[in-house]
PDB file of N, CA and C in Angstrom:
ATOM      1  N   UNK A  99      -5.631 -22.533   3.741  1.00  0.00           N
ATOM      2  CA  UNK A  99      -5.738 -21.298   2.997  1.00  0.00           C
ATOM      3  C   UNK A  99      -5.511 -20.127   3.949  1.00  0.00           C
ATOM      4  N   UNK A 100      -4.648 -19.307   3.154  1.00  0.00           N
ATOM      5  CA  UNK A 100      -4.444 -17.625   4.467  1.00  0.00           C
ATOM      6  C   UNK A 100      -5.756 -17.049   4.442  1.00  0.00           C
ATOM      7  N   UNK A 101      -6.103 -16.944   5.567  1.00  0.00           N
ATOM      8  CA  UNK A 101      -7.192 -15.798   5.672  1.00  0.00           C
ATOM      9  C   UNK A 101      -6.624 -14.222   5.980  1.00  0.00           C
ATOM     10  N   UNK A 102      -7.389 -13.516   5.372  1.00  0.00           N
ATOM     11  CA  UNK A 102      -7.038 -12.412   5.576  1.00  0.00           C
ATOM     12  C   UNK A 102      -8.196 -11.106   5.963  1.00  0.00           C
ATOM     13  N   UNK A 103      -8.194 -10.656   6.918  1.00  0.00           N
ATOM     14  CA  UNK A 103      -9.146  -9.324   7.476  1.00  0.00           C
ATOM     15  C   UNK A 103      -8.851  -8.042   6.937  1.00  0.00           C
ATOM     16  N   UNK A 104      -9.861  -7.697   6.044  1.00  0.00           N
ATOM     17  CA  UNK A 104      -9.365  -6.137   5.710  1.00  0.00           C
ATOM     18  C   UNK A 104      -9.897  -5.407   6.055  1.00  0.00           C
ATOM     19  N   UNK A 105      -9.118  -4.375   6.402  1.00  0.00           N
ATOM     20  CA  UNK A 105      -9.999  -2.970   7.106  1.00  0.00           C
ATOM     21  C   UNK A 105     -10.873  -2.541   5.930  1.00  0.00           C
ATOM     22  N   UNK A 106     -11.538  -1.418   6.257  1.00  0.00           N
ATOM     23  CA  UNK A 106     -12.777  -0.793   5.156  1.00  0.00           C
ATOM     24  C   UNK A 106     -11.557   0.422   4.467  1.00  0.00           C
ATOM     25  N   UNK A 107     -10.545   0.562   4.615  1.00  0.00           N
ATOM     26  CA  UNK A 107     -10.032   1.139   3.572  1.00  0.00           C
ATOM     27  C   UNK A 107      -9.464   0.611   2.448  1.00  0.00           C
ATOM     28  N   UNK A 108      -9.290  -0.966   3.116  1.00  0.00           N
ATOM     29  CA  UNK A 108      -9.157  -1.848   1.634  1.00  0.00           C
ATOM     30  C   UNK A 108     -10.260  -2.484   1.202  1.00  0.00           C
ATOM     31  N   UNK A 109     -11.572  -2.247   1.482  1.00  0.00           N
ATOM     32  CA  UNK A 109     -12.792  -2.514   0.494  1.00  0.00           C
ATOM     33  C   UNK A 109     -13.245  -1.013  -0.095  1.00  0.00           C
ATOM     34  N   UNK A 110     -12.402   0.043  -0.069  1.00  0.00           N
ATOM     35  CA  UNK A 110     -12.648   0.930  -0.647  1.00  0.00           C
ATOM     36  C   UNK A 110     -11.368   2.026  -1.162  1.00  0.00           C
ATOM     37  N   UNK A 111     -11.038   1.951  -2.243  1.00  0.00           N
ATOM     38  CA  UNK A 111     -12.301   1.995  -3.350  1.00  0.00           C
ATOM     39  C   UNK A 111     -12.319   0.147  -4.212  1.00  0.00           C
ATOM     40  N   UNK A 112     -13.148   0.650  -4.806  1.00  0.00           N
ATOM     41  CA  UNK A 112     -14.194  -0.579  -5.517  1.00  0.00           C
ATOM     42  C   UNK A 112     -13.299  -1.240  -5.959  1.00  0.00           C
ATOM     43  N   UNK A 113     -12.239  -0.778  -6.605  1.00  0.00           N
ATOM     44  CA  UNK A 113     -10.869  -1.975  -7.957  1.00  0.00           C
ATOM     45  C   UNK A 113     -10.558  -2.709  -6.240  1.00  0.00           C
ATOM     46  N   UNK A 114     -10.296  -2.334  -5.441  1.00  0.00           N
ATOM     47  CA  UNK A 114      -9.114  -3.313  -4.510  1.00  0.00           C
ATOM     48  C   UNK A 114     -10.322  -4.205  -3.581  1.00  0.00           C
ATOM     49  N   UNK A 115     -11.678  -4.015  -3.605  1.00  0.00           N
ATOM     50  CA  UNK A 115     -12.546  -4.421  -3.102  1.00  0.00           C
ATOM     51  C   UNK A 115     -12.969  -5.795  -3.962  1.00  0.00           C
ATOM     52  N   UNK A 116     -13.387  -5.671  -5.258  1.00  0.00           N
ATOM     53  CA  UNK A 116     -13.570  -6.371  -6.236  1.00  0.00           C
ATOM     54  C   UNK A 116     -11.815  -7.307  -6.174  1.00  0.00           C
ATOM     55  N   UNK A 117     -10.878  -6.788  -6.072  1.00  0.00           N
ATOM     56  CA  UNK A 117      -9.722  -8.054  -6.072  1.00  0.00           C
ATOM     57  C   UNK A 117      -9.857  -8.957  -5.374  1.00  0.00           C
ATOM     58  N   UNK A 118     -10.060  -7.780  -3.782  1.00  0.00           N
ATOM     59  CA  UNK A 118      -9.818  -9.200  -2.573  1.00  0.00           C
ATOM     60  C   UNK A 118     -10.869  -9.977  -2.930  1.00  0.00           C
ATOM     61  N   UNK A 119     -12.237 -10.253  -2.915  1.00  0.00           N
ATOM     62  CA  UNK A 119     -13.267 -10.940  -3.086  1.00  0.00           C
ATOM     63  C   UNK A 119     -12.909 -11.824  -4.431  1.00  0.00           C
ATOM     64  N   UNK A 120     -12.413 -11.297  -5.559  1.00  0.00           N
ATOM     65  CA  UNK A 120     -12.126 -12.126  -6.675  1.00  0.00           C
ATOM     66  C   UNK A 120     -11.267 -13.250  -6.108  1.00  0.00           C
ATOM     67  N   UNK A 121     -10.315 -12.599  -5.493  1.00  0.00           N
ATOM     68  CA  UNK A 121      -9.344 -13.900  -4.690  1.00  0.00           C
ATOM     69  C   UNK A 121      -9.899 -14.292  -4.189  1.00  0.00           C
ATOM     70  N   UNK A 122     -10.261 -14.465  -3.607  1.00  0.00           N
ATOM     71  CA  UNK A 122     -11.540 -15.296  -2.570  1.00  0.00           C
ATOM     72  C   UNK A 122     -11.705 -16.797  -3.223  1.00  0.00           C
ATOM     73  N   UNK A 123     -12.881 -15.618  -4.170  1.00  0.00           N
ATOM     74  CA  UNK A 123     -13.480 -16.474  -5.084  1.00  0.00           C
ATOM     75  C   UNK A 123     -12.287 -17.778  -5.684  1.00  0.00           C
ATOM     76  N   UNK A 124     -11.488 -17.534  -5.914  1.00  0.00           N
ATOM     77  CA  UNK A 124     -10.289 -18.225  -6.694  1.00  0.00           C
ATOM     78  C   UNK A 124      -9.600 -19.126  -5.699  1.00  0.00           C
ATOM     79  N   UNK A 125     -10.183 -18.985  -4.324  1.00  0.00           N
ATOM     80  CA  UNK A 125      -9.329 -19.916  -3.396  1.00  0.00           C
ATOM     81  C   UNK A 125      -7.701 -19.740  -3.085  1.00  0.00           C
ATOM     82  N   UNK A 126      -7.357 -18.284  -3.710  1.00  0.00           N
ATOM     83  CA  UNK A 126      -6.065 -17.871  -3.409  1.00  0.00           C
ATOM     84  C   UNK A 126      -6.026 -17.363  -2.243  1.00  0.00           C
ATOM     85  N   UNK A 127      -6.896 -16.703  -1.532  1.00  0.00           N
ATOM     86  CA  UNK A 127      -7.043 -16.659   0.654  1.00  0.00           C
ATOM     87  C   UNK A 127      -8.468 -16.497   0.301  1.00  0.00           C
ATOM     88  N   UNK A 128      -8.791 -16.327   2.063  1.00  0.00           N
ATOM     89  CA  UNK A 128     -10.576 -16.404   2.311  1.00  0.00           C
ATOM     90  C   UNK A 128     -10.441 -14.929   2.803  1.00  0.00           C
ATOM     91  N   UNK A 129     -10.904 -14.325   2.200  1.00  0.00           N
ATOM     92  CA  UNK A 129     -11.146 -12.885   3.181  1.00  0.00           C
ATOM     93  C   UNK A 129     -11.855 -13.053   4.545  1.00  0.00           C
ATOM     94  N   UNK A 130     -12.030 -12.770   5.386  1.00  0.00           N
ATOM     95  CA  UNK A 130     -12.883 -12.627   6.488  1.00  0.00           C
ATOM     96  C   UNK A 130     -13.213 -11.632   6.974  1.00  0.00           C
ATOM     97  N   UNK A 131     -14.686 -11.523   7.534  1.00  0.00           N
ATOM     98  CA  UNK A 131     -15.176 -10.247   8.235  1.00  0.00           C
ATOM     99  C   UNK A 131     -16.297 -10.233   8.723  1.00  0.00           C
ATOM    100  N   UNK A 132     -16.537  -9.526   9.701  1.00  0.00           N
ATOM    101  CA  UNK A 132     -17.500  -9.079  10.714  1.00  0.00           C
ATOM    102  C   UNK A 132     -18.555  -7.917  10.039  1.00  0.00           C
ATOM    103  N   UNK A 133     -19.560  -8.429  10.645  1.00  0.00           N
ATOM    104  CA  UNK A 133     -20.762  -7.327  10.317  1.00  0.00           C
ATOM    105  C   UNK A 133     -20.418  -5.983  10.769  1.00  0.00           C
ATOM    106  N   UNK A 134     -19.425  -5.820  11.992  1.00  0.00           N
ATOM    107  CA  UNK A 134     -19.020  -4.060  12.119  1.00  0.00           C
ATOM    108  C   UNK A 134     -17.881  -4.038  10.982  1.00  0.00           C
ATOM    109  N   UNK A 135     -17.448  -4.409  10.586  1.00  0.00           N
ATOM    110  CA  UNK A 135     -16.634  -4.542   9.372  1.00  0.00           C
ATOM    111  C   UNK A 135     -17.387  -3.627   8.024  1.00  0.00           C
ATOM    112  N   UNK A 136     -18.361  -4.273   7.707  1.00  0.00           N
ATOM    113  CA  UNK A 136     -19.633  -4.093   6.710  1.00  0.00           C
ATOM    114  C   UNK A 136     -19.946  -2.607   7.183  1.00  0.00           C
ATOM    115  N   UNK A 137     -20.708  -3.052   7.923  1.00  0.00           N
ATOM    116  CA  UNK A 137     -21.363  -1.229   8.650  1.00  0.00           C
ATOM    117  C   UNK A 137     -20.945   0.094   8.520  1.00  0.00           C
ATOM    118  N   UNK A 138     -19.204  -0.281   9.128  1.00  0.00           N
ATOM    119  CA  UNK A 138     -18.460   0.503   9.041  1.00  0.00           C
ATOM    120  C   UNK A 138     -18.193   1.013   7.317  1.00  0.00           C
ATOM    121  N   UNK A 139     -17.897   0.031   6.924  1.00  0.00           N
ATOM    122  CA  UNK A 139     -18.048   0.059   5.372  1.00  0.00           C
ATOM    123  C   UNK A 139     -19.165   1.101   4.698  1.00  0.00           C
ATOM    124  N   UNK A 140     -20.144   0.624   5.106  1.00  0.00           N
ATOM    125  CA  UNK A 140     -21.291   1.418   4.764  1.00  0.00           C
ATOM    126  C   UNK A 140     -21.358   3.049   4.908  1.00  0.00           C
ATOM    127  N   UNK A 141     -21.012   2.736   6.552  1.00  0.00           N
ATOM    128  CA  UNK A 141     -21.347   4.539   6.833  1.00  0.00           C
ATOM    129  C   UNK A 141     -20.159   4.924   5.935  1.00  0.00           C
ATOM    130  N   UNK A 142     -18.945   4.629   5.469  1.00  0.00           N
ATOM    131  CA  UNK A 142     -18.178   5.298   5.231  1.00  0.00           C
ATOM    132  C   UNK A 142     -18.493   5.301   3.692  1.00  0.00           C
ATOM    133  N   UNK A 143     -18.400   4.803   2.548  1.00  0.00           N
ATOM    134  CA  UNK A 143     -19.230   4.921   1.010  1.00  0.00           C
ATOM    135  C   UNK A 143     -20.529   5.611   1.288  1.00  0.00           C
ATOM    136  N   UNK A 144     -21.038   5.692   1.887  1.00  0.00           N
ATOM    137  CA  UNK A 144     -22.128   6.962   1.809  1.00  0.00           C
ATOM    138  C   UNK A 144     -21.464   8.131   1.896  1.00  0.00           C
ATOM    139  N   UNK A 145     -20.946   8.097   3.223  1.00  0.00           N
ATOM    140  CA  UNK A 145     -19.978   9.592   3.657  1.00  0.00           C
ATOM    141  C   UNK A 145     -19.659  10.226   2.733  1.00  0.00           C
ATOM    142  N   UNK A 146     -18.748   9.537   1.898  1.00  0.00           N
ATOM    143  CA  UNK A 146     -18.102  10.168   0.943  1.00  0.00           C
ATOM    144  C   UNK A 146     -18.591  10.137  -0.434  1.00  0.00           C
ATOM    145  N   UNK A 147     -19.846   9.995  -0.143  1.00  0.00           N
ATOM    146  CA  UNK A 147     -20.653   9.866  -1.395  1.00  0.00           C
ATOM    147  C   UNK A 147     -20.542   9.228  -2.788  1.00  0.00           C
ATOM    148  N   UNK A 148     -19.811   8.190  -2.609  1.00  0.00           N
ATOM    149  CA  UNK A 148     -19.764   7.022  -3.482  1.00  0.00           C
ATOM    150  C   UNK A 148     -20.952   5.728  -3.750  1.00  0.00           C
ATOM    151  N   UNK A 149     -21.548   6.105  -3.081  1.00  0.00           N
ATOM    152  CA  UNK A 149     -23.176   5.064  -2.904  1.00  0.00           C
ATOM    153  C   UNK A 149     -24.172   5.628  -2.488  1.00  0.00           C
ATOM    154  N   UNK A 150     -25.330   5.317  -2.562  1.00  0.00           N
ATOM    155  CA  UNK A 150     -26.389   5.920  -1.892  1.00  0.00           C
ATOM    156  C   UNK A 150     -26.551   4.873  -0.609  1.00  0.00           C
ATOM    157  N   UNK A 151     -27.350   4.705   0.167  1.00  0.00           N
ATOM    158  CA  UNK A 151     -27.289   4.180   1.448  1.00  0.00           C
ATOM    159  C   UNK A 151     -27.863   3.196   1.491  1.00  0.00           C
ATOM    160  N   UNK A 152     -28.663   3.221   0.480  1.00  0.00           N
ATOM    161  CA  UNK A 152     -29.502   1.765  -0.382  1.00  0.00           C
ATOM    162  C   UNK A 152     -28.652   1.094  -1.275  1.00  0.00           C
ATOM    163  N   UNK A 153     -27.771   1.396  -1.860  1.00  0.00           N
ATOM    164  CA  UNK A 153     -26.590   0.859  -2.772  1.00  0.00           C
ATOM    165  C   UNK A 153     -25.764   0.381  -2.111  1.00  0.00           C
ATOM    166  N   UNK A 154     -25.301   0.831  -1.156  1.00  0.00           N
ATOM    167  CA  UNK A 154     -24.353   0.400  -0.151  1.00  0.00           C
ATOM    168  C   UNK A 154     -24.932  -1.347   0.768  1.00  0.00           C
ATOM    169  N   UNK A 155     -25.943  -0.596   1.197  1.00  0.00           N
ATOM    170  CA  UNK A 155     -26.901  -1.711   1.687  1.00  0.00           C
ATOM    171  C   UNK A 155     -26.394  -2.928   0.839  1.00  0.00           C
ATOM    172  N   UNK A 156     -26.978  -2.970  -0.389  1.00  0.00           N
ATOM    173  CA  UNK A 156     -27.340  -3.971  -1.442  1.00  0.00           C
ATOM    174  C   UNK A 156     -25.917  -4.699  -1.388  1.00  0.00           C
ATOM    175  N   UNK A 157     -24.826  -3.884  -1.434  1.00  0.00           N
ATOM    176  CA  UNK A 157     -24.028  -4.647  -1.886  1.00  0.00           C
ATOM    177  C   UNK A 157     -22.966  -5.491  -0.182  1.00  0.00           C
ATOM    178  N   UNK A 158     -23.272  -4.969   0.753  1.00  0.00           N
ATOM    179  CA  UNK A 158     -23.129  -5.579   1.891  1.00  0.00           C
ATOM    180  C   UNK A 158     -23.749  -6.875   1.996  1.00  0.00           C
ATOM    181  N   UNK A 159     -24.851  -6.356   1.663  1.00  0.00           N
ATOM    182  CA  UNK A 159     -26.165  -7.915   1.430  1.00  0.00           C
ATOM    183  C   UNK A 159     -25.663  -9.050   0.600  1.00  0.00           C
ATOM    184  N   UNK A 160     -24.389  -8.759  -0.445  1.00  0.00           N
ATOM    185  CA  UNK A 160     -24.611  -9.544  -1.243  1.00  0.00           C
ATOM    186  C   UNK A 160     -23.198 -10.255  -0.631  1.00  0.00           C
ATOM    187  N   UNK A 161     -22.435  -9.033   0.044  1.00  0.00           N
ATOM    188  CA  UNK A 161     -21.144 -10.033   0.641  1.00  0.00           C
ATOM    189  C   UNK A 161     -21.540 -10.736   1.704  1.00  0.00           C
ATOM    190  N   UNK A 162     -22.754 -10.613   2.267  1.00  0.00           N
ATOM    191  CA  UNK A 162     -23.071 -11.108   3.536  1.00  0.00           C
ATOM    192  C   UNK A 162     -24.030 -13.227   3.042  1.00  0.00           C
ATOM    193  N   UNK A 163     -24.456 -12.579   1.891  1.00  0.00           N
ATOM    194  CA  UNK A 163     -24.462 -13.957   1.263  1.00  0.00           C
ATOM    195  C   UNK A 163     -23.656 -14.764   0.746  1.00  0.00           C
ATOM    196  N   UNK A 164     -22.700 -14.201   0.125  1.00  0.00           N
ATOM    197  CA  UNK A 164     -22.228 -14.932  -0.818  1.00  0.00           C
ATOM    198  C   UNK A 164     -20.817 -15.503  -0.112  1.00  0.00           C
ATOM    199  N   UNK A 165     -20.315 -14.684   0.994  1.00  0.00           N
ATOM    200  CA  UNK A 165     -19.211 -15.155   1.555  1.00  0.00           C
ATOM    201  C   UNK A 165     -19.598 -15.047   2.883  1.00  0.00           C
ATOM    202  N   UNK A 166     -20.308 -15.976   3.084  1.00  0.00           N
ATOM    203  CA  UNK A 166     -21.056 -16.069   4.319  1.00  0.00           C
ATOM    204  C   UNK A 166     -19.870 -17.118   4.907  1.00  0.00           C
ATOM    205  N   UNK A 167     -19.433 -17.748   4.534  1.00  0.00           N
ATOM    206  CA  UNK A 167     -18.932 -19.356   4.976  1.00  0.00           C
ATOM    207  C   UNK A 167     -17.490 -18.174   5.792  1.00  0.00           C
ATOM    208  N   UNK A 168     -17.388 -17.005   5.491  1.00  0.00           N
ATOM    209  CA  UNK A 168     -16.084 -16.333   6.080  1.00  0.00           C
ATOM    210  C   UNK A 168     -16.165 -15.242   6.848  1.00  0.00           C
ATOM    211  N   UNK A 169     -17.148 -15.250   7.162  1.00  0.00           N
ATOM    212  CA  UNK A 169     -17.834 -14.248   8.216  1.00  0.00           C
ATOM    213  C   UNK A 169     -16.873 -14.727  10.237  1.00  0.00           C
ATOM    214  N   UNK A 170     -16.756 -13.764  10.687  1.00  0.00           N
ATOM    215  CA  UNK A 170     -16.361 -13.979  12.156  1.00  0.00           C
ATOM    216  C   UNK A 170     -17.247 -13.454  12.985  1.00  0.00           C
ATOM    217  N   UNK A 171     -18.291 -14.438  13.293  1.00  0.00           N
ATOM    218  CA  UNK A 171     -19.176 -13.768  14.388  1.00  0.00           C
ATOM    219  C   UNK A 171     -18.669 -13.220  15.562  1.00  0.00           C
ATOM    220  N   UNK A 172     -19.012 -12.171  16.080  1.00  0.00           N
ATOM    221  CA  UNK A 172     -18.785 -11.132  16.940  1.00  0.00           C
ATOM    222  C   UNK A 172     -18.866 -11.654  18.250  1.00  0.00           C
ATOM    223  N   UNK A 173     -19.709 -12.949  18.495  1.00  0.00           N
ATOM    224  CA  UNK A 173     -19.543 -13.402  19.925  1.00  0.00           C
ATOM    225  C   UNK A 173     -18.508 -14.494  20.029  1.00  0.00           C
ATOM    226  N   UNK A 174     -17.567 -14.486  18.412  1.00  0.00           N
ATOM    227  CA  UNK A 174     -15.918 -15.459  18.422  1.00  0.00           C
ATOM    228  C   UNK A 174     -14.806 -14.528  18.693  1.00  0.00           C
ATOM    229  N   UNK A 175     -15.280 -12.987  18.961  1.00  0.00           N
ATOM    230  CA  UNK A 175     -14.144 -12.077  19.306  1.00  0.00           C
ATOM    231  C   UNK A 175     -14.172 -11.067  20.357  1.00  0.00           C
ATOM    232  N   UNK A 176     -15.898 -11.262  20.881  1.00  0.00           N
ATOM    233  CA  UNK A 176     -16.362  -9.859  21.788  1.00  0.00           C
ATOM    234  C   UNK A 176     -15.015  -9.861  23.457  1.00  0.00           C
ATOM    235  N   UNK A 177     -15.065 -11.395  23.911  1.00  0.00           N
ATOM    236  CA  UNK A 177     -14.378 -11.448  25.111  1.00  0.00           C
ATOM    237  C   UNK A 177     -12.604 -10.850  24.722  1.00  0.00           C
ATOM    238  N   UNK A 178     -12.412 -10.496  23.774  1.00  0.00           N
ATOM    239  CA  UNK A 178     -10.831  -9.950  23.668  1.00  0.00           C
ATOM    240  C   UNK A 178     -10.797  -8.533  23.423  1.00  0.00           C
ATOM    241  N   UNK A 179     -12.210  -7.882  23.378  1.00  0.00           N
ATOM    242  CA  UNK A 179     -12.023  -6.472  23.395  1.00  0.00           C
ATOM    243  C   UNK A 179     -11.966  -5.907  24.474  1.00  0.00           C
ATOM    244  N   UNK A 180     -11.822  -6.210  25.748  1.00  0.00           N
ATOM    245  CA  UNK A 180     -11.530  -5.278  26.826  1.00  0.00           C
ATOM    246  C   UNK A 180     -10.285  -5.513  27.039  1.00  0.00           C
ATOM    247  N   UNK A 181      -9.625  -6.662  26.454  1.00  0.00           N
ATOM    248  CA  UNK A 181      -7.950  -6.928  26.377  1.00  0.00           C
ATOM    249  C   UNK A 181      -6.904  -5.825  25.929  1.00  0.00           C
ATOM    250  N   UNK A 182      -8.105  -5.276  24.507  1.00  0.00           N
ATOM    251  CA  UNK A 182      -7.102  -3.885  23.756  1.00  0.00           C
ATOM    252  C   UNK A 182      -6.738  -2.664  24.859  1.00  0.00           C
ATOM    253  N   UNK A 183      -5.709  -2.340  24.481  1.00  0.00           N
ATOM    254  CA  UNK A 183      -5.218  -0.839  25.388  1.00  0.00           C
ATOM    255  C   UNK A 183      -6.139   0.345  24.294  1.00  0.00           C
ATOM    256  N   UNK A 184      -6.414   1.089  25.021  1.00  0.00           N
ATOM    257  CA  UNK A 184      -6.729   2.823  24.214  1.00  0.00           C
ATOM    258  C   UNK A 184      -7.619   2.694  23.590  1.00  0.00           C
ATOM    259  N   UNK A 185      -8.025   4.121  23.280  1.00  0.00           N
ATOM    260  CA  UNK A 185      -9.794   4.191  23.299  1.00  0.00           C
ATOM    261  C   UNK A 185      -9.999   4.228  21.669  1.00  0.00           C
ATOM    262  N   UNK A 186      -9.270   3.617  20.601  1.00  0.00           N
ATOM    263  CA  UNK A 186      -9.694   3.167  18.935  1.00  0.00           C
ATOM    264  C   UNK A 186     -10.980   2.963  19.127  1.00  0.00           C
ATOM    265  N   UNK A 187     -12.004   3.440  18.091  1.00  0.00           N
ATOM    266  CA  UNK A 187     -12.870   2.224  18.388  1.00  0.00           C
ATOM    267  C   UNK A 187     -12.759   1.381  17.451  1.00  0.00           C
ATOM    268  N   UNK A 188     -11.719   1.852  16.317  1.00  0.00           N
ATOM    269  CA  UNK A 188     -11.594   0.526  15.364  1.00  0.00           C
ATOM    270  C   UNK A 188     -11.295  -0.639  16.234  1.00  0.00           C
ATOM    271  N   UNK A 189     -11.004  -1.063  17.383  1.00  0.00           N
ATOM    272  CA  UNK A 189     -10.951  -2.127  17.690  1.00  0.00           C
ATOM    273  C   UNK A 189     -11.728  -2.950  17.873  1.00  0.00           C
ATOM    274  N   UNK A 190     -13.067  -2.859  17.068  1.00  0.00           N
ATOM    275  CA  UNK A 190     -14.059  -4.072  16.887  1.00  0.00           C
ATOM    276  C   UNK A 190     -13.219  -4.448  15.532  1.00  0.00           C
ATOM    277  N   UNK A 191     -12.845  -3.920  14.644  1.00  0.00           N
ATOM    278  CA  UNK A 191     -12.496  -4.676  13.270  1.00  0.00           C
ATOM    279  C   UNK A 191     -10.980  -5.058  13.325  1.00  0.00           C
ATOM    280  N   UNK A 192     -10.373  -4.118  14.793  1.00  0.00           N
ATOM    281  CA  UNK A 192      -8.680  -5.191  14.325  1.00  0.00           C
ATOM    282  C   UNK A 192      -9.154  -7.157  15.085  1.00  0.00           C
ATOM    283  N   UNK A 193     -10.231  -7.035  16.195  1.00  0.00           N
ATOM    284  CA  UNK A 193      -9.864  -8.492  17.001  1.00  0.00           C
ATOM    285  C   UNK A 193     -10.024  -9.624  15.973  1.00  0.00           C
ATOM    286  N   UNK A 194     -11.033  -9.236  15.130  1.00  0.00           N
ATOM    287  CA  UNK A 194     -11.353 -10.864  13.962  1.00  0.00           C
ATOM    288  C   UNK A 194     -10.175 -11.040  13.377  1.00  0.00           C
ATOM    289  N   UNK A 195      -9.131 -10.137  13.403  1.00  0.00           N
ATOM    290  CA  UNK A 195      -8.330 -10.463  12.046  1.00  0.00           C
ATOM    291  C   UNK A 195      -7.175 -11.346  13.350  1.00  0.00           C
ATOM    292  N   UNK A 196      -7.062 -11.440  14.296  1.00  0.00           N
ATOM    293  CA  UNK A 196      -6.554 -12.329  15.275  1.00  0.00           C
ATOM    294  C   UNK A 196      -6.993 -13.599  15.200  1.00  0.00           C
ATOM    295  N   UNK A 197      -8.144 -13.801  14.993  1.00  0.00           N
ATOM    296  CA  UNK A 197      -8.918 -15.112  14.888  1.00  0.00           C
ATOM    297  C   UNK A 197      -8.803 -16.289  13.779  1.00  0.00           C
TER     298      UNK A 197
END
């Protein structure tokens, strides 16, 4: 199955968030992602005031259960971040999608 890493601008907004995960669900690819993935997620739907920070929470919680089996722990990608050139700090969420 393709796995696929999406940045937090494709879990937001909600219609393209709800797809990828529907696919998921359907065994058409596995999404994958990292807890700075989530986070990032978070601070950013608050930011822009689409969630409250407890709503946001909740629903991290529920991807963090439910598609647990596709999660990339952070100590399967930490040794390739001093590999990246330039100071992104998105480069905690591009290394999983290498993996």
């Amino acid at each position: 199955m393709v796995r696929v890493f999406v940045d937090t601008n494709v879990l937001f907004p909600f219609s393209l968030m709800d797809l990828m995960l529907s696919l998921t669900e359907d065994a058409v690819h596995a999404v994958v992602w990292s807890d700075h993935l989530l986070e990032e997620w978070e601070r950013v739907i608050v930011r822009e005031q689409h969630r409250s920070a407890s709503a946001a929470a909740r629903i991290s919680m529920a991807i963090r259960e439910f598609f647990a089996d596709t999660r990339v722990p952070e100590e399967d990608y930490k040794y390739l971040l001093d590999r990246l050139v330039g100071p992104d700090p998105g480069r905690l969420l591009v290394v999983p999608e290498g993996l």
